[in-house]
Amino acid sequence: MPPTTSPYTVSRQVLDRDDMRTALNARDFGTIFRLLKKYDGASQDRIASPIEGLTQSRVSRIMRDQEHIMSIDLIERIADALRIPGELLRLAPRPWESTGPTPAPPSPDARAEIPTPTPPAARPAPEHPASTPGDYAARERSLSVTIDIAADGSAQVTYTYELVNIGTLPITRLVRELWFKHTTGILTIKPAAASDRNVIIQRIHDTITMSKFACQIFPAVQPGESAIIAYTCDGGRFLDELYWRQGFTRPTDRYSLTVRHRGTRQLLSCTAVEEHADGSEVSATDGLTWTYDETAIVLELTRANLAPNHAVTLRWDADRDLA
């Protein structure tokens, strides 16, 4: 019988490296996976094998910076499978972090010297003690993303969500992240006029290339209600790689992506792929169209019935002059 190989987990020595901690804090999984290979000797397949929804080919693309992980659910699965403490990835402590080897019982002589432990203070009751995760839920009736790219590569991205509250608690905020390989500085994120509720952008964490933020919604979206929430992002740039990957955290009935790329003379290639939670991929080109106008190439992609942990990626290349 061949020897059994235990699932790969990151060694303490690698986790303690300064370059690894920097990459973990930035959620730069391309660098993280390259460091695991360099210092832990972990192959692409060994990294991917314990993580649901991550394949060797996907790890390869991430290590080449051709794809970037944005889904919080997948980040949590990576942390749990590879045993990376939550705080290093800017997550809450993972459930397994509170567990450890059971200490050996003290000897009879030593037991008399051990004081009776003080019971821990009772935790405060949750705000909604009878609620469950299913009580607070939203379905995205539609998600529309519009990207307007100037001739110099600078871009404005507009997100428009039509949410339906299918739970039993009001929806008061949406937590989101945006990432660009190239930026002009800290991303500028503002509410958009298309919202039919008042929206305040709460910045949670910012780096030069990434921003985590929350859309605070006033008034809250009550159970059974629907609402349109929209915001814009400025400061990202499309230079050496032309693609947009959208991950989904909740059921989405319809997704539409429109890219208007100015300063382009000819479209050289264009592909679209839908990724499922188990890591499988299917072509999405049946929902892809493109046209020219006088100043830009316009790409449009639509998909329907997307589930949590799905993702859709549009890639294109064009003959262009960067100003």
PDB file of C-alpha atoms in Angstrom:
ATOM      1  CA  MET A   1       0.000   0.000   0.000  1.00  0.00           C
ATOM      2  CA  PRO A   2       1.466   3.427  -0.917  1.00  0.00           C
ATOM      3  CA  PRO A   3       2.250   5.767   1.979  1.00  0.00           C
ATOM      4  CA  THR A   4      -0.460   8.255   2.929  1.00  0.00           C
ATOM      5  CA  THR A   5       0.437  11.916   2.448  1.00  0.00           C
ATOM      6  CA  SER A   6      -1.163  14.288   4.916  1.00  0.00           C
ATOM      7  CA  PRO A   7      -2.789  17.472   3.575  1.00  0.00           C
ATOM      8  CA  TYR A   8      -0.356  20.331   3.163  1.00  0.00           C
ATOM      9  CA  THR A   9      -0.301  23.090   5.806  1.00  0.00           C
ATOM     10  CA  VAL A  10       2.016  26.102   5.967  1.00  0.00           C
ATOM     11  CA  SER A  11       5.019  25.710   8.263  1.00  0.00           C
ATOM     12  CA  ARG A  12       5.464  28.072  11.197  1.00  0.00           C
ATOM     13  CA  GLN A  13       8.853  29.157   9.854  1.00  0.00           C
ATOM     14  CA  VAL A  14       7.318  30.387   6.601  1.00  0.00           C
ATOM     15  CA  LEU A  15       4.432  32.115   8.376  1.00  0.00           C
ATOM     16  CA  ASP A  16       6.950  34.019  10.506  1.00  0.00           C
ATOM     17  CA  ARG A  17       8.809  35.438   7.514  1.00  0.00           C
ATOM     18  CA  ASP A  18       8.401  39.205   7.035  1.00  0.00           C
ATOM     19  CA  ASP A  19       7.794  38.882   3.275  1.00  0.00           C
ATOM     20  CA  MET A  20       5.111  36.250   3.867  1.00  0.00           C
ATOM     21  CA  ARG A  21       3.345  38.360   6.495  1.00  0.00           C
ATOM     22  CA  THR A  22       3.373  41.352   4.159  1.00  0.00           C
ATOM     23  CA  ALA A  23       1.867  39.259   1.345  1.00  0.00           C
ATOM     24  CA  LEU A  24      -0.745  37.747   3.674  1.00  0.00           C
ATOM     25  CA  ASN A  25      -1.813  41.159   4.960  1.00  0.00           C
ATOM     26  CA  ALA A  26      -2.210  42.374   1.346  1.00  0.00           C
ATOM     27  CA  ARG A  27      -3.987  39.118   0.380  1.00  0.00           C
ATOM     28  CA  ASP A  28      -1.494  38.868  -2.474  1.00  0.00           C
ATOM     29  CA  PHE A  29      -1.961  35.178  -3.186  1.00  0.00           C
ATOM     30  CA  GLY A  30       0.365  35.182  -6.188  1.00  0.00           C
ATOM     31  CA  THR A  31       3.237  36.105  -3.872  1.00  0.00           C
ATOM     32  CA  ILE A  32       1.919  33.856  -1.084  1.00  0.00           C
ATOM     33  CA  PHE A  33       1.871  30.773  -3.313  1.00  0.00           C
ATOM     34  CA  ARG A  34       5.319  31.579  -4.755  1.00  0.00           C
ATOM     35  CA  LEU A  35       6.745  31.850  -1.234  1.00  0.00           C
ATOM     36  CA  LEU A  36       5.140  28.525  -0.274  1.00  0.00           C
ATOM     37  CA  LYS A  37       6.872  26.913  -3.241  1.00  0.00           C
ATOM     38  CA  LYS A  38      10.223  28.597  -2.551  1.00  0.00           C
ATOM     39  CA  TYR A  39      10.486  28.081   1.203  1.00  0.00           C
ATOM     40  CA  ASP A  40       8.110  25.183   1.941  1.00  0.00           C
ATOM     41  CA  GLY A  41       8.724  23.249  -1.284  1.00  0.00           C
ATOM     42  CA  ALA A  42       4.965  23.093  -1.897  1.00  0.00           C
ATOM     43  CA  SER A  43       3.962  22.223  -5.461  1.00  0.00           C
ATOM     44  CA  GLN A  44       0.955  23.824  -7.137  1.00  0.00           C
ATOM     45  CA  ASP A  45      -1.006  20.586  -6.796  1.00  0.00           C
ATOM     46  CA  ARG A  46      -0.096  20.226  -3.096  1.00  0.00           C
ATOM     47  CA  ILE A  47      -1.259  23.786  -2.405  1.00  0.00           C
ATOM     48  CA  ALA A  48      -4.549  23.272  -4.247  1.00  0.00           C
ATOM     49  CA  SER A  49      -5.447  19.750  -3.122  1.00  0.00           C
ATOM     50  CA  PRO A  50      -6.817  20.531   0.381  1.00  0.00           C
ATOM     51  CA  ILE A  51      -8.752  23.630  -0.736  1.00  0.00           C
ATOM     52  CA  GLU A  52     -12.261  23.185  -2.105  1.00  0.00           C
ATOM     53  CA  GLY A  53     -12.766  25.171  -5.290  1.00  0.00           C
ATOM     54  CA  LEU A  54      -9.064  25.634  -6.038  1.00  0.00           C
ATOM     55  CA  THR A  55      -7.400  23.610  -8.799  1.00  0.00           C
ATOM     56  CA  GLN A  56      -3.757  23.224  -9.786  1.00  0.00           C
ATOM     57  CA  SER A  57      -4.353  25.160 -13.000  1.00  0.00           C
ATOM     58  CA  ARG A  58      -5.953  27.995 -11.074  1.00  0.00           C
ATOM     59  CA  VAL A  59      -3.044  28.102  -8.610  1.00  0.00           C
ATOM     60  CA  SER A  60      -0.739  28.304 -11.626  1.00  0.00           C
ATOM     61  CA  ARG A  61      -2.622  31.320 -13.008  1.00  0.00           C
ATOM     62  CA  ILE A  62      -2.565  33.013  -9.605  1.00  0.00           C
ATOM     63  CA  MET A  63       1.198  32.456  -9.260  1.00  0.00           C
ATOM     64  CA  ARG A  64       1.666  34.091 -12.679  1.00  0.00           C
ATOM     65  CA  ASP A  65      -0.524  37.032 -11.560  1.00  0.00           C
ATOM     66  CA  GLN A  66      -3.036  36.196 -14.290  1.00  0.00           C
ATOM     67  CA  GLU A  67      -5.809  35.803 -11.729  1.00  0.00           C
ATOM     68  CA  HIS A  68      -6.435  37.264  -8.297  1.00  0.00           C
ATOM     69  CA  ILE A  69      -8.470  35.905  -5.395  1.00  0.00           C
ATOM     70  CA  MET A  70     -11.125  38.354  -4.198  1.00  0.00           C
ATOM     71  CA  SER A  71     -13.797  36.071  -2.688  1.00  0.00           C
ATOM     72  CA  ILE A  72     -13.842  36.230   1.117  1.00  0.00           C
ATOM     73  CA  ASP A  73     -15.303  32.728   1.189  1.00  0.00           C
ATOM     74  CA  LEU A  74     -12.360  31.320  -0.785  1.00  0.00           C
ATOM     75  CA  ILE A  75      -9.859  33.271   1.347  1.00  0.00           C
ATOM     76  CA  GLU A  76     -11.415  31.719   4.461  1.00  0.00           C
ATOM     77  CA  ARG A  77     -11.218  28.238   2.902  1.00  0.00           C
ATOM     78  CA  ILE A  78      -7.532  28.787   2.105  1.00  0.00           C
ATOM     79  CA  ALA A  79      -6.870  29.936   5.675  1.00  0.00           C
ATOM     80  CA  ASP A  80      -8.647  26.895   7.119  1.00  0.00           C
ATOM     81  CA  ALA A  81      -7.119  24.319   4.766  1.00  0.00           C
ATOM     82  CA  LEU A  82      -3.529  25.603   5.003  1.00  0.00           C
ATOM     83  CA  ARG A  83      -3.846  26.533   8.686  1.00  0.00           C
ATOM     84  CA  ILE A  84      -3.056  30.238   8.255  1.00  0.00           C
ATOM     85  CA  PRO A  85      -4.195  32.212  11.338  1.00  0.00           C
ATOM     86  CA  GLY A  86      -7.081  34.515  10.516  1.00  0.00           C
ATOM     87  CA  GLU A  87      -5.420  37.705  11.742  1.00  0.00           C
ATOM     88  CA  LEU A  88      -2.622  37.313   9.160  1.00  0.00           C
ATOM     89  CA  LEU A  89      -5.230  37.520   6.352  1.00  0.00           C
ATOM     90  CA  ARG A  90      -7.292  40.221   8.072  1.00  0.00           C
ATOM     91  CA  LEU A  91      -9.977  37.691   9.004  1.00  0.00           C
ATOM     92  CA  ALA A  92     -11.638  36.875  12.289  1.00  0.00           C
ATOM     93  CA  PRO A  93      -9.888  34.113  14.274  1.00  0.00           C
ATOM     94  CA  ARG A  94     -10.650  30.789  12.631  1.00  0.00           C
ATOM     95  CA  PRO A  95     -12.597  28.135  14.609  1.00  0.00           C
ATOM     96  CA  TRP A  96      -9.618  25.763  14.669  1.00  0.00           C
ATOM     97  CA  GLU A  97      -7.330  28.390  16.259  1.00  0.00           C
ATOM     98  CA  SER A  98      -8.957  27.872  19.661  1.00  0.00           C
ATOM     99  CA  THR A  99      -8.270  24.155  19.568  1.00  0.00           C
ATOM    100  CA  GLY A 100      -5.017  22.484  20.426  1.00  0.00           C
ATOM    101  CA  PRO A 101      -3.554  19.402  22.059  1.00  0.00           C
ATOM    102  CA  THR A 102      -5.245  18.408  25.291  1.00  0.00           C
ATOM    103  CA  PRO A 103      -2.813  19.044  28.164  1.00  0.00           C
ATOM    104  CA  ALA A 104      -1.749  16.079  30.227  1.00  0.00           C
ATOM    105  CA  PRO A 105      -3.546  15.846  33.604  1.00  0.00           C
ATOM    106  CA  PRO A 106      -1.432  17.032  36.554  1.00  0.00           C
ATOM    107  CA  SER A 107       0.013  14.524  38.973  1.00  0.00           C
ATOM    108  CA  PRO A 108      -1.905  13.882  42.230  1.00  0.00           C
ATOM    109  CA  ASP A 109       0.643  15.921  44.214  1.00  0.00           C
ATOM    110  CA  ALA A 110       0.429  18.845  41.869  1.00  0.00           C
ATOM    111  CA  ARG A 111      -3.366  18.971  41.817  1.00  0.00           C
ATOM    112  CA  ALA A 112      -3.549  20.359  45.345  1.00  0.00           C
ATOM    113  CA  GLU A 113      -1.407  23.320  44.308  1.00  0.00           C
ATOM    114  CA  ILE A 114      -3.550  24.306  41.338  1.00  0.00           C
ATOM    115  CA  PRO A 115      -6.129  26.964  42.251  1.00  0.00           C
ATOM    116  CA  THR A 116      -9.693  26.482  41.157  1.00  0.00           C
ATOM    117  CA  PRO A 117     -10.023  28.303  37.844  1.00  0.00           C
ATOM    118  CA  THR A 118     -12.228  31.375  37.763  1.00  0.00           C
ATOM    119  CA  PRO A 119     -15.173  30.860  35.413  1.00  0.00           C
ATOM    120  CA  PRO A 120     -14.842  33.028  32.308  1.00  0.00           C
ATOM    121  CA  ALA A 121     -17.033  36.091  32.094  1.00  0.00           C
ATOM    122  CA  ALA A 122     -20.261  35.438  30.306  1.00  0.00           C
ATOM    123  CA  ARG A 123     -20.335  36.702  26.751  1.00  0.00           C
ATOM    124  CA  PRO A 124     -22.941  39.367  26.013  1.00  0.00           C
ATOM    125  CA  ALA A 125     -26.023  38.068  24.281  1.00  0.00           C
ATOM    126  CA  PRO A 126     -26.100  38.723  20.553  1.00  0.00           C
ATOM    127  CA  GLU A 127     -28.248  41.573  19.315  1.00  0.00           C
ATOM    128  CA  HIS A 128     -30.622  39.072  17.694  1.00  0.00           C
ATOM    129  CA  PRO A 129     -30.305  35.945  19.885  1.00  0.00           C
ATOM    130  CA  ALA A 130     -32.879  33.966  17.935  1.00  0.00           C
ATOM    131  CA  SER A 131     -31.447  34.747  14.527  1.00  0.00           C
ATOM    132  CA  THR A 132     -29.551  32.389  12.294  1.00  0.00           C
ATOM    133  CA  PRO A 133     -27.416  33.156   9.214  1.00  0.00           C
ATOM    134  CA  GLY A 134     -30.459  32.465   7.084  1.00  0.00           C
ATOM    135  CA  ASP A 135     -32.393  35.249   8.820  1.00  0.00           C
ATOM    136  CA  TYR A 136     -30.145  37.909   7.290  1.00  0.00           C
ATOM    137  CA  ALA A 137     -29.977  37.272   3.582  1.00  0.00           C
ATOM    138  CA  ALA A 138     -30.101  39.114   0.289  1.00  0.00           C
ATOM    139  CA  ARG A 139     -30.523  37.969  -3.242  1.00  0.00           C
ATOM    140  CA  GLU A 140     -29.131  40.021  -6.082  1.00  0.00           C
ATOM    141  CA  ARG A 141     -31.868  40.324  -8.656  1.00  0.00           C
ATOM    142  CA  SER A 142     -29.255  41.942 -10.873  1.00  0.00           C
ATOM    143  CA  LEU A 143     -25.658  43.152 -10.759  1.00  0.00           C
ATOM    144  CA  SER A 144     -24.465  45.586 -13.411  1.00  0.00           C
ATOM    145  CA  VAL A 145     -20.801  46.576 -13.740  1.00  0.00           C
ATOM    146  CA  THR A 146     -19.736  49.286 -16.183  1.00  0.00           C
ATOM    147  CA  ILE A 147     -16.050  50.000 -16.840  1.00  0.00           C
ATOM    148  CA  ASP A 148     -15.084  53.108 -18.801  1.00  0.00           C
ATOM    149  CA  ILE A 149     -11.382  52.993 -19.734  1.00  0.00           C
ATOM    150  CA  ALA A 150      -9.661  56.093 -21.117  1.00  0.00           C
ATOM    151  CA  ALA A 151      -6.919  55.997 -23.753  1.00  0.00           C
ATOM    152  CA  ASP A 152      -4.222  56.252 -21.046  1.00  0.00           C
ATOM    153  CA  GLY A 153      -5.641  53.198 -19.206  1.00  0.00           C
ATOM    154  CA  SER A 154      -7.291  55.091 -16.331  1.00  0.00           C
ATOM    155  CA  ALA A 155     -10.755  53.787 -15.545  1.00  0.00           C
ATOM    156  CA  GLN A 156     -13.997  54.501 -13.754  1.00  0.00           C
ATOM    157  CA  VAL A 157     -15.943  51.449 -12.563  1.00  0.00           C
ATOM    158  CA  THR A 158     -19.621  51.685 -11.641  1.00  0.00           C
ATOM    159  CA  TYR A 159     -21.426  48.974  -9.669  1.00  0.00           C
ATOM    160  CA  THR A 160     -25.226  48.836  -9.535  1.00  0.00           C
ATOM    161  CA  TYR A 161     -26.937  46.176  -7.391  1.00  0.00           C
ATOM    162  CA  GLU A 162     -30.639  45.433  -7.253  1.00  0.00           C
ATOM    163  CA  LEU A 163     -31.024  43.665  -3.906  1.00  0.00           C
ATOM    164  CA  VAL A 164     -33.989  41.726  -2.557  1.00  0.00           C
ATOM    165  CA  ASN A 165     -34.127  41.014   1.180  1.00  0.00           C
ATOM    166  CA  ILE A 166     -35.253  37.396   1.443  1.00  0.00           C
ATOM    167  CA  GLY A 167     -34.347  37.082   5.134  1.00  0.00           C
ATOM    168  CA  THR A 168     -36.025  38.164   8.369  1.00  0.00           C
ATOM    169  CA  LEU A 169     -33.617  40.944   9.429  1.00  0.00           C
ATOM    170  CA  PRO A 170     -33.046  44.359   7.817  1.00  0.00           C
ATOM    171  CA  ILE A 171     -30.019  44.829   5.568  1.00  0.00           C
ATOM    172  CA  THR A 172     -28.016  47.830   6.749  1.00  0.00           C
ATOM    173  CA  ARG A 173     -24.645  47.447   4.996  1.00  0.00           C
ATOM    174  CA  LEU A 174     -22.811  45.618   2.224  1.00  0.00           C
ATOM    175  CA  VAL A 175     -19.093  44.838   2.602  1.00  0.00           C
ATOM    176  CA  ARG A 176     -17.146  44.892  -0.661  1.00  0.00           C
ATOM    177  CA  GLU A 177     -13.575  44.829  -1.994  1.00  0.00           C
ATOM    178  CA  LEU A 178     -11.975  46.208  -5.162  1.00  0.00           C
ATOM    179  CA  TRP A 179      -8.511  45.368  -6.477  1.00  0.00           C
ATOM    180  CA  PHE A 180      -6.423  46.674  -9.378  1.00  0.00           C
ATOM    181  CA  LYS A 181      -2.937  45.666 -10.460  1.00  0.00           C
ATOM    182  CA  HIS A 182      -2.181  49.303 -11.336  1.00  0.00           C
ATOM    183  CA  THR A 183      -3.598  52.437  -9.701  1.00  0.00           C
ATOM    184  CA  THR A 184      -2.945  56.160  -9.506  1.00  0.00           C
ATOM    185  CA  GLY A 185      -3.023  55.945  -5.693  1.00  0.00           C
ATOM    186  CA  ILE A 186      -5.647  55.082  -3.085  1.00  0.00           C
ATOM    187  CA  LEU A 187      -8.892  54.223  -4.867  1.00  0.00           C
ATOM    188  CA  THR A 188     -11.687  56.819  -4.759  1.00  0.00           C
ATOM    189  CA  ILE A 189     -15.075  55.221  -4.011  1.00  0.00           C
ATOM    190  CA  LYS A 190     -18.286  57.257  -3.935  1.00  0.00           C
ATOM    191  CA  PRO A 191     -22.047  56.572  -3.886  1.00  0.00           C
ATOM    192  CA  ALA A 192     -23.655  56.835  -7.325  1.00  0.00           C
ATOM    193  CA  ALA A 193     -26.841  58.680  -8.258  1.00  0.00           C
ATOM    194  CA  ALA A 194     -28.537  55.459  -9.388  1.00  0.00           C
ATOM    195  CA  SER A 195     -29.053  54.382  -5.748  1.00  0.00           C
ATOM    196  CA  ASP A 196     -32.617  54.655  -4.492  1.00  0.00           C
ATOM    197  CA  ARG A 197     -31.381  54.666  -0.863  1.00  0.00           C
ATOM    198  CA  ASN A 198     -28.935  56.940   0.913  1.00  0.00           C
ATOM    199  CA  VAL A 199     -25.489  55.313   0.853  1.00  0.00           C
ATOM    200  CA  ILE A 200     -22.392  56.188   2.901  1.00  0.00           C
ATOM    201  CA  ILE A 201     -19.059  54.581   1.994  1.00  0.00           C
ATOM    202  CA  GLN A 202     -17.235  53.360   5.099  1.00  0.00           C
ATOM    203  CA  ARG A 203     -13.542  52.684   4.409  1.00  0.00           C
ATOM    204  CA  ILE A 204     -12.338  49.561   6.224  1.00  0.00           C
ATOM    205  CA  HIS A 205      -8.851  48.931   4.835  1.00  0.00           C
ATOM    206  CA  ASP A 206      -6.873  50.566   2.035  1.00  0.00           C
ATOM    207  CA  THR A 207      -3.629  49.810   0.237  1.00  0.00           C
ATOM    208  CA  ILE A 208      -2.313  51.312  -2.992  1.00  0.00           C
ATOM    209  CA  THR A 209      -3.898  48.527  -5.054  1.00  0.00           C
ATOM    210  CA  MET A 210      -6.852  47.350  -2.943  1.00  0.00           C
ATOM    211  CA  SER A 211      -9.707  48.779  -0.923  1.00  0.00           C
ATOM    212  CA  LYS A 212     -12.103  47.027   1.448  1.00  0.00           C
ATOM    213  CA  PHE A 213     -15.172  49.093   2.269  1.00  0.00           C
ATOM    214  CA  ALA A 214     -18.818  48.924   3.309  1.00  0.00           C
ATOM    215  CA  CYS A 215     -21.873  50.556   1.808  1.00  0.00           C
ATOM    216  CA  GLN A 216     -23.988  51.712   4.747  1.00  0.00           C
ATOM    217  CA  ILE A 217     -27.636  51.854   3.663  1.00  0.00           C
ATOM    218  CA  PHE A 218     -30.241  54.331   4.946  1.00  0.00           C
ATOM    219  CA  PRO A 219     -33.045  53.475   5.420  1.00  0.00           C
ATOM    220  CA  ALA A 220     -32.314  49.784   5.856  1.00  0.00           C
ATOM    221  CA  VAL A 221     -33.748  47.303   3.368  1.00  0.00           C
ATOM    222  CA  GLN A 222     -36.505  45.580   5.320  1.00  0.00           C
ATOM    223  CA  PRO A 223     -37.523  41.921   4.828  1.00  0.00           C
ATOM    224  CA  GLY A 224     -39.411  41.558   1.577  1.00  0.00           C
ATOM    225  CA  GLU A 225     -38.190  44.902   0.227  1.00  0.00           C
ATOM    226  CA  SER A 226     -35.892  45.526  -2.719  1.00  0.00           C
ATOM    227  CA  ALA A 227     -33.426  48.375  -3.253  1.00  0.00           C
ATOM    228  CA  ILE A 228     -30.904  49.656  -5.769  1.00  0.00           C
ATOM    229  CA  ILE A 229     -27.418  50.365  -4.400  1.00  0.00           C
ATOM    230  CA  ALA A 230     -24.764  51.905  -6.647  1.00  0.00           C
ATOM    231  CA  TYR A 231     -21.239  53.269  -6.285  1.00  0.00           C
ATOM    232  CA  THR A 232     -18.307  54.299  -8.471  1.00  0.00           C
ATOM    233  CA  CYS A 233     -14.587  53.673  -8.171  1.00  0.00           C
ATOM    234  CA  ASP A 234     -11.883  55.862  -9.721  1.00  0.00           C
ATOM    235  CA  GLY A 235      -8.124  55.388  -9.623  1.00  0.00           C
ATOM    236  CA  GLY A 236      -7.658  51.962 -11.214  1.00  0.00           C
ATOM    237  CA  ARG A 237      -5.669  51.585 -14.445  1.00  0.00           C
ATOM    238  CA  PHE A 238      -5.655  48.959 -17.213  1.00  0.00           C
ATOM    239  CA  LEU A 239      -2.124  48.804 -18.622  1.00  0.00           C
ATOM    240  CA  ASP A 240      -0.338  45.517 -19.317  1.00  0.00           C
ATOM    241  CA  GLU A 241      -3.180  43.048 -18.600  1.00  0.00           C
ATOM    242  CA  LEU A 242      -6.746  43.516 -19.781  1.00  0.00           C
ATOM    243  CA  TYR A 243      -9.272  41.477 -17.797  1.00  0.00           C
ATOM    244  CA  TRP A 244     -12.032  41.775 -15.215  1.00  0.00           C
ATOM    245  CA  ARG A 245     -12.908  39.004 -12.786  1.00  0.00           C
ATOM    246  CA  GLN A 246     -16.139  39.234 -10.816  1.00  0.00           C
ATOM    247  CA  GLY A 247     -16.777  36.950  -7.867  1.00  0.00           C
ATOM    248  CA  PHE A 248     -20.236  36.367  -6.391  1.00  0.00           C
ATOM    249  CA  THR A 249     -21.005  36.031  -2.676  1.00  0.00           C
ATOM    250  CA  ARG A 250     -24.786  35.554  -2.926  1.00  0.00           C
ATOM    251  CA  PRO A 251     -27.265  34.221  -5.492  1.00  0.00           C
ATOM    252  CA  THR A 252     -27.403  36.538  -8.501  1.00  0.00           C
ATOM    253  CA  ASP A 253     -30.182  36.230 -11.067  1.00  0.00           C
ATOM    254  CA  ARG A 254     -28.506  38.327 -13.757  1.00  0.00           C
ATOM    255  CA  TYR A 255     -25.003  39.746 -14.183  1.00  0.00           C
ATOM    256  CA  SER A 256     -24.060  42.216 -16.887  1.00  0.00           C
ATOM    257  CA  LEU A 257     -20.616  43.676 -17.588  1.00  0.00           C
ATOM    258  CA  THR A 258     -20.005  46.501 -20.045  1.00  0.00           C
ATOM    259  CA  VAL A 259     -16.465  47.589 -20.903  1.00  0.00           C
ATOM    260  CA  ARG A 260     -15.926  50.703 -23.012  1.00  0.00           C
ATOM    261  CA  HIS A 261     -12.224  50.827 -23.936  1.00  0.00           C
ATOM    262  CA  ARG A 262     -11.257  54.092 -25.599  1.00  0.00           C
ATOM    263  CA  GLY A 263      -8.163  54.713 -27.683  1.00  0.00           C
ATOM    264  CA  THR A 264      -8.265  51.246 -29.257  1.00  0.00           C
ATOM    265  CA  ARG A 265      -7.936  50.560 -32.964  1.00  0.00           C
ATOM    266  CA  GLN A 266      -8.700  46.852 -33.203  1.00  0.00           C
ATOM    267  CA  LEU A 267      -9.836  44.037 -30.928  1.00  0.00           C
ATOM    268  CA  LEU A 268      -7.218  41.267 -31.083  1.00  0.00           C
ATOM    269  CA  SER A 269      -8.797  38.652 -28.800  1.00  0.00           C
ATOM    270  CA  CYS A 270     -11.662  38.258 -26.352  1.00  0.00           C
ATOM    271  CA  THR A 271     -12.675  35.347 -24.089  1.00  0.00           C
ATOM    272  CA  ALA A 272     -15.059  34.829 -21.166  1.00  0.00           C
ATOM    273  CA  VAL A 273     -15.108  32.009 -18.602  1.00  0.00           C
ATOM    274  CA  GLU A 274     -17.478  31.139 -15.759  1.00  0.00           C
ATOM    275  CA  GLU A 275     -15.888  29.386 -12.769  1.00  0.00           C
ATOM    276  CA  HIS A 276     -17.940  27.213 -10.406  1.00  0.00           C
ATOM    277  CA  ALA A 277     -17.400  26.614  -6.707  1.00  0.00           C
ATOM    278  CA  ASP A 278     -15.809  23.203  -7.332  1.00  0.00           C
ATOM    279  CA  GLY A 279     -13.129  24.776  -9.541  1.00  0.00           C
ATOM    280  CA  SER A 280     -14.632  23.681 -12.856  1.00  0.00           C
ATOM    281  CA  GLU A 281     -14.817  26.186 -15.702  1.00  0.00           C
ATOM    282  CA  VAL A 282     -17.245  26.630 -18.575  1.00  0.00           C
ATOM    283  CA  SER A 283     -17.091  28.985 -21.523  1.00  0.00           C
ATOM    284  CA  ALA A 284     -19.189  32.139 -21.191  1.00  0.00           C
ATOM    285  CA  THR A 285     -18.707  33.378 -24.742  1.00  0.00           C
ATOM    286  CA  ASP A 286     -22.351  32.642 -25.548  1.00  0.00           C
ATOM    287  CA  GLY A 287     -23.199  35.756 -23.526  1.00  0.00           C
ATOM    288  CA  LEU A 288     -20.461  37.919 -25.059  1.00  0.00           C
ATOM    289  CA  THR A 289     -20.832  40.598 -27.724  1.00  0.00           C
ATOM    290  CA  TRP A 290     -18.631  43.445 -28.901  1.00  0.00           C
ATOM    291  CA  THR A 291     -18.983  46.460 -31.162  1.00  0.00           C
ATOM    292  CA  TYR A 292     -16.948  49.444 -32.326  1.00  0.00           C
ATOM    293  CA  ASP A 293     -17.959  53.054 -32.132  1.00  0.00           C
ATOM    294  CA  GLU A 294     -16.005  56.129 -33.189  1.00  0.00           C
ATOM    295  CA  THR A 295     -13.853  56.269 -30.057  1.00  0.00           C
ATOM    296  CA  ALA A 296     -13.923  52.875 -28.368  1.00  0.00           C
ATOM    297  CA  ILE A 297     -14.406  49.136 -28.432  1.00  0.00           C
ATOM    298  CA  VAL A 298     -17.481  48.171 -26.398  1.00  0.00           C
ATOM    299  CA  LEU A 299     -17.595  44.688 -24.842  1.00  0.00           C
ATOM    300  CA  GLU A 300     -20.770  43.349 -23.240  1.00  0.00           C
ATOM    301  CA  LEU A 301     -21.076  40.131 -21.245  1.00  0.00           C
ATOM    302  CA  THR A 302     -24.200  38.733 -19.573  1.00  0.00           C
ATOM    303  CA  ARG A 303     -24.682  35.660 -17.381  1.00  0.00           C
ATOM    304  CA  ALA A 304     -27.670  34.317 -15.463  1.00  0.00           C
ATOM    305  CA  ASN A 305     -28.371  32.253 -12.332  1.00  0.00           C
ATOM    306  CA  LEU A 306     -24.994  32.610 -10.624  1.00  0.00           C
ATOM    307  CA  ALA A 307     -24.467  30.970  -7.239  1.00  0.00           C
ATOM    308  CA  PRO A 308     -22.222  31.928  -4.300  1.00  0.00           C
ATOM    309  CA  ASN A 309     -18.528  31.229  -5.008  1.00  0.00           C
ATOM    310  CA  HIS A 310     -19.045  31.432  -8.758  1.00  0.00           C
ATOM    311  CA  ALA A 311     -16.897  33.883 -10.714  1.00  0.00           C
ATOM    312  CA  VAL A 312     -16.943  35.261 -14.250  1.00  0.00           C
ATOM    313  CA  THR A 313     -13.781  36.491 -15.993  1.00  0.00           C
ATOM    314  CA  LEU A 314     -13.616  38.558 -19.178  1.00  0.00           C
ATOM    315  CA  ARG A 315     -10.239  38.863 -20.927  1.00  0.00           C
ATOM    316  CA  TRP A 316      -9.467  40.909 -23.995  1.00  0.00           C
ATOM    317  CA  ASP A 317      -6.553  42.323 -25.945  1.00  0.00           C
ATOM    318  CA  ALA A 318      -6.591  45.299 -28.280  1.00  0.00           C
ATOM    319  CA  ASP A 319      -4.312  47.231 -30.568  1.00  0.00           C
ATOM    320  CA  ARG A 320      -3.989  50.489 -28.653  1.00  0.00           C
ATOM    321  CA  ASP A 321      -1.781  53.475 -27.882  1.00  0.00           C
ATOM    322  CA  LEU A 322      -1.297  54.394 -24.246  1.00  0.00           C
ATOM    323  CA  ALA A 323      -1.267  58.167 -23.903  1.00  0.00           C
TER     324      ALA A 323
END
